[in-house]
Tab-separated table of C-alpha atoms and ligand atoms in Angstrom:
chain	number	residue	atom	x	y	z
A	990	MET	CA	84.197	-14.653	185.286
A	991	SER	CA	86.410	-12.116	183.597
A	992	ALA	CA	85.482	-9.349	181.224
A	993	ILE	CA	87.826	-10.722	178.576
A	994	LEU	CA	86.355	-14.207	178.331
A	995	PRO	CA	82.817	-14.736	177.074
A	996	PRO	CA	80.317	-15.113	179.946
A	997	SER	CA	79.534	-18.666	181.031
A	998	GLU	CA	75.834	-17.926	181.063
A	999	ARG	CA	74.759	-16.799	177.632
A	1000	ILE	CA	71.772	-14.841	178.925
A	1001	TRP	CA	73.851	-12.939	181.518
A	1002	TRP	CA	72.025	-9.642	181.062
A	1003	ASN	CA	68.675	-10.981	182.156
A	1004	GLN	CA	69.596	-12.297	185.618
A	1005	PRO	CA	68.183	-10.748	188.796
A	1006	ILE	CA	70.278	-7.851	190.095
A	1007	ASP	CA	72.548	-8.630	193.031
A	1008	LYS	CA	71.534	-6.932	196.281
A	1009	LEU	CA	74.909	-5.239	196.674
A	1010	GLU	CA	74.831	-3.894	193.155
A	1011	PHE	CA	71.330	-2.612	193.700
A	1012	ILE	CA	72.415	-0.756	196.851
A	1013	TRP	CA	75.277	0.911	194.962
A	1014	VAL	CA	73.031	1.952	192.096
A	1015	ALA	CA	70.531	3.350	194.620
A	1016	ILE	CA	73.243	5.300	196.472
A	1017	ALA	CA	74.617	6.689	193.201
A	1018	PHE	CA	71.129	7.703	192.095
A	1019	VAL	CA	70.297	9.490	195.329
A	1020	TRP	CA	73.698	11.197	195.324
A	1021	SER	CA	73.317	12.408	191.746
A	1022	LEU	CA	69.953	13.918	192.652
A	1023	THR	CA	71.535	15.579	195.683
A	1024	MET	CA	74.269	17.080	193.488
A	1025	PHE	CA	71.682	18.231	190.998
A	1026	GLY	CA	69.791	19.948	193.789
A	1027	MET	CA	73.030	21.559	194.986
A	1028	MET	CA	73.467	23.265	191.606
A	1029	ILE	CA	70.172	25.058	192.088
A	1030	TRP	CA	70.830	25.677	195.788
A	1031	TRP	CA	74.183	27.314	195.097
A	1032	HIS	CA	72.762	29.434	192.337
A	1033	VAL	CA	70.198	30.932	194.707
A	1034	TYR	CA	71.952	30.892	198.090
A	1035	GLY	CA	75.630	30.365	197.327
A	1036	ASN	CA	76.092	33.789	195.723
A	1037	GLN	CA	78.434	32.172	193.232
A	1038	ASN	CA	77.098	33.498	189.955
A	1039	LEU	CA	78.391	36.868	188.876
A	1040	ALA	CA	75.539	39.296	188.244
A	1041	ASN	CA	76.994	41.322	185.402
A	1042	GLU	CA	75.318	43.275	182.643
A	1043	THR	CA	76.554	44.014	179.153
A	1044	TYR	CA	75.680	46.950	176.914
A	1045	LYS	CA	76.706	47.981	173.446
A	1046	THR	CA	79.123	50.861	173.228
A	1047	THR	CA	81.894	52.025	170.941
A	1048	LYS	CA	85.600	52.216	171.638
A	1049	GLU	CA	85.468	56.005	171.300
A	1050	MET	CA	82.564	56.397	173.710
A	1051	PHE	CA	84.101	54.094	176.282
A	1052	ALA	CA	87.505	55.779	175.992
A	1053	ALA	CA	85.864	59.169	176.486
A	1054	LYS	CA	84.030	58.025	179.624
A	1055	THR	CA	87.233	56.535	181.034
A	1056	GLN	CA	89.143	59.710	180.277
A	1057	ALA	CA	86.482	61.795	182.032
A	1058	VAL	CA	86.838	59.770	185.256
A	1059	VAL	CA	90.627	59.936	185.002
A	1060	ASP	CA	90.567	63.725	184.464
A	1061	LYS	CA	88.250	64.241	187.413
A	1062	TYR	CA	89.693	61.952	190.085
A	1063	THR	CA	93.390	61.384	189.401
A	1064	VAL	CA	95.337	61.778	192.643
A	1065	ARG	CA	98.849	61.109	191.425
A	1066	THR	CA	100.945	59.767	188.619
A	1067	GLY	CA	102.041	56.189	189.037
A	1068	THR	CA	105.609	55.139	189.593
A	1069	GLU	CA	107.871	53.551	187.021
A	1070	ALA	CA	106.583	50.115	188.108
A	1071	GLU	CA	103.039	51.384	187.631
A	1072	LYS	CA	103.998	52.408	184.069
A	1073	GLN	CA	103.363	56.024	185.141
A	1074	PHE	CA	99.669	55.467	184.670
A	1075	PRO	CA	97.317	57.828	186.456
A	1076	VAL	CA	96.235	56.592	189.869
A	1077	VAL	CA	92.560	57.430	190.159
A	1078	ALA	CA	90.570	57.594	193.398
A	1079	PRO	CA	86.887	58.130	192.618
A	1080	PRO	CA	84.333	58.507	195.429
A	1081	ALA	CA	82.669	55.370	196.799
A	1082	GLY	CA	79.654	54.231	194.840
A	1083	SER	CA	80.723	55.785	191.563
A	1084	ASP	CA	81.008	54.350	188.096
A	1085	ILE	CA	84.589	53.488	187.254
A	1086	TYR	CA	85.928	52.586	183.838
A	1087	LEU	CA	88.772	50.250	183.037
A	1088	ILE	CA	90.243	49.806	179.594
A	1089	GLY	CA	91.850	46.575	178.431
A	1090	ARG	CA	94.227	46.987	175.499
A	1091	LEU	CA	97.481	45.567	174.137
A	1092	TRP	CA	98.952	45.125	176.812
A	1093	ASP	CA	97.655	47.148	179.713
A	1094	TRP	CA	94.762	47.643	182.037
A	1095	TRP	CA	94.293	51.421	182.204
A	1096	PRO	CA	94.164	53.316	184.542
A	1097	ILE	CA	95.048	52.276	188.110
A	1098	TYR	CA	92.294	52.650	190.685
A	1099	GLU	CA	92.457	53.315	194.385
A	1100	LEU	CA	89.275	52.168	196.091
A	1101	GLU	CA	87.904	52.107	199.618
A	1102	ALA	CA	87.516	48.759	201.342
A	1103	GLY	CA	83.931	47.692	201.939
A	1104	LYS	CA	82.524	50.201	199.449
A	1105	THR	CA	80.723	49.252	196.269
A	1106	TYR	CA	81.714	50.505	192.852
A	1107	LYS	CA	80.200	49.947	189.458
A	1108	LEU	CA	83.065	48.726	187.348
A	1109	HIS	CA	82.776	49.107	183.574
A	1110	LEU	CA	85.114	47.101	181.382
A	1111	SER	CA	85.797	47.265	177.684
A	1112	ALA	CA	88.598	46.465	175.273
A	1113	MET	CA	90.158	48.764	172.711
A	1114	ASP	CA	91.438	46.139	170.303
A	1115	TYR	CA	90.973	42.421	170.905
A	1116	MET	CA	89.318	40.282	173.513
A	1117	HIS	CA	90.942	40.277	176.935
A	1118	GLY	CA	90.079	38.464	180.155
A	1119	PHE	CA	89.545	40.336	183.399
A	1120	PRO	CA	90.038	38.425	186.661
A	1121	LEU	CA	89.819	39.925	190.116
A	1122	GLN	CA	91.059	37.729	192.925
A	1123	PRO	CA	90.146	37.032	195.674
A	1124	GLN	CA	86.788	38.482	194.595
A	1125	ASN	CA	86.136	35.469	192.379
A	1126	ILE	CA	85.401	37.556	189.308
A	1127	ASN	CA	86.490	36.417	185.873
A	1128	ILE	CA	84.901	37.824	182.758
A	1129	GLN	CA	85.720	38.199	179.095
A	1130	VAL	CA	86.158	41.766	177.918
A	1131	HIS	CA	85.190	42.533	174.323
A	1132	PRO	CA	85.706	45.635	172.199
A	1133	ASN	CA	82.532	47.703	171.670
A	1134	TYR	CA	80.805	46.166	174.684
A	1135	ASP	CA	80.478	47.722	178.104
A	1136	HIS	CA	80.611	44.981	180.734
A	1137	VAL	CA	79.295	46.231	184.049
A	1138	VAL	CA	79.939	44.447	187.319
A	1139	LYS	CA	79.428	45.646	190.875
A	1140	ILE	CA	82.488	45.128	193.022
A	1141	THR	CA	82.854	45.478	196.773
A	1142	PRO	CA	86.470	44.795	197.706
A	1143	HIS	CA	86.581	43.829	201.366
A	1144	THR	CA	90.242	43.000	201.714
A	1145	LYS	CA	92.723	45.863	201.859
A	1146	GLY	CA	95.819	45.607	199.747
A	1147	THR	CA	97.030	45.503	196.196
A	1148	TYR	CA	94.943	43.583	193.722
A	1149	SER	CA	96.829	42.416	190.688
A	1150	ILE	CA	94.909	42.090	187.481
A	1151	VAL	CA	96.274	39.779	184.850
A	1152	CYS	CA	94.805	38.898	181.475
A	1153	ASN	CA	92.988	35.603	181.116
A	1154	GLU	CA	92.572	35.470	177.351
A	1155	TYR	CA	95.544	35.007	175.092
A	1156	CYS	CA	95.917	38.321	173.256
A	1157	GLY	CA	99.247	38.148	171.502
A	1158	ILE	CA	102.956	38.263	172.112
A	1159	GLY	CA	102.729	40.533	175.171
A	1160	HIS	CA	99.799	38.710	176.800
A	1161	HIS	CA	101.832	37.634	179.824
A	1162	THR	CA	102.904	41.240	180.462
A	1163	MET	CA	99.342	42.536	180.531
A	1164	VAL	CA	99.000	43.370	184.194
A	1165	GLY	CA	97.063	46.037	185.999
A	1166	ARG	CA	96.456	47.149	189.539
A	1167	ILE	CA	93.735	48.132	191.922
A	1168	TYR	CA	94.633	49.441	195.354
A	1169	VAL	CA	92.160	48.970	198.167
A	1170	LYS	CA	92.575	51.144	201.242
B	626	LIG	CU1	95.040	40.716	177.165
B	626	LIG	CU2	95.860	38.516	177.205
């Protein structure tokens, strides 16, 4: 029998199910339940969901908080490649503020490996996307909202931040940096 030709038996849908077909349906059913259970398992034990919080703020307030951290903990001025942004090294455990704007992440941070920081993110103009790899963090950054996420970078090195939301003609040039020592 082919699917193109009409079935030879007119009441084809009411025949007893073949044993093989039944086994496949049973396997698929059990597997789908297993996968469903895995969703819940991973949520609780897989540590895969980002525990971030979001608060209302204003661009002015957020900019002022960022500036305060920059004024207090800047250790040097960045190179030409770092757009001469301030390189800021706040103490472990502190609140750090990162601004997304056309087309920069400002400022540059220098963090200690294995230490936890409370990273605040906000945008000054449009929506931007903040990814941090290999930390598996990817969140949307909106103006007038303070997105807070705890980060504990374990791997030493240079973390490149790109922008994951299209934000205009310079979107592909919107890169930032975090150094982990
Ligand atoms: Cu910012 Cu794309």
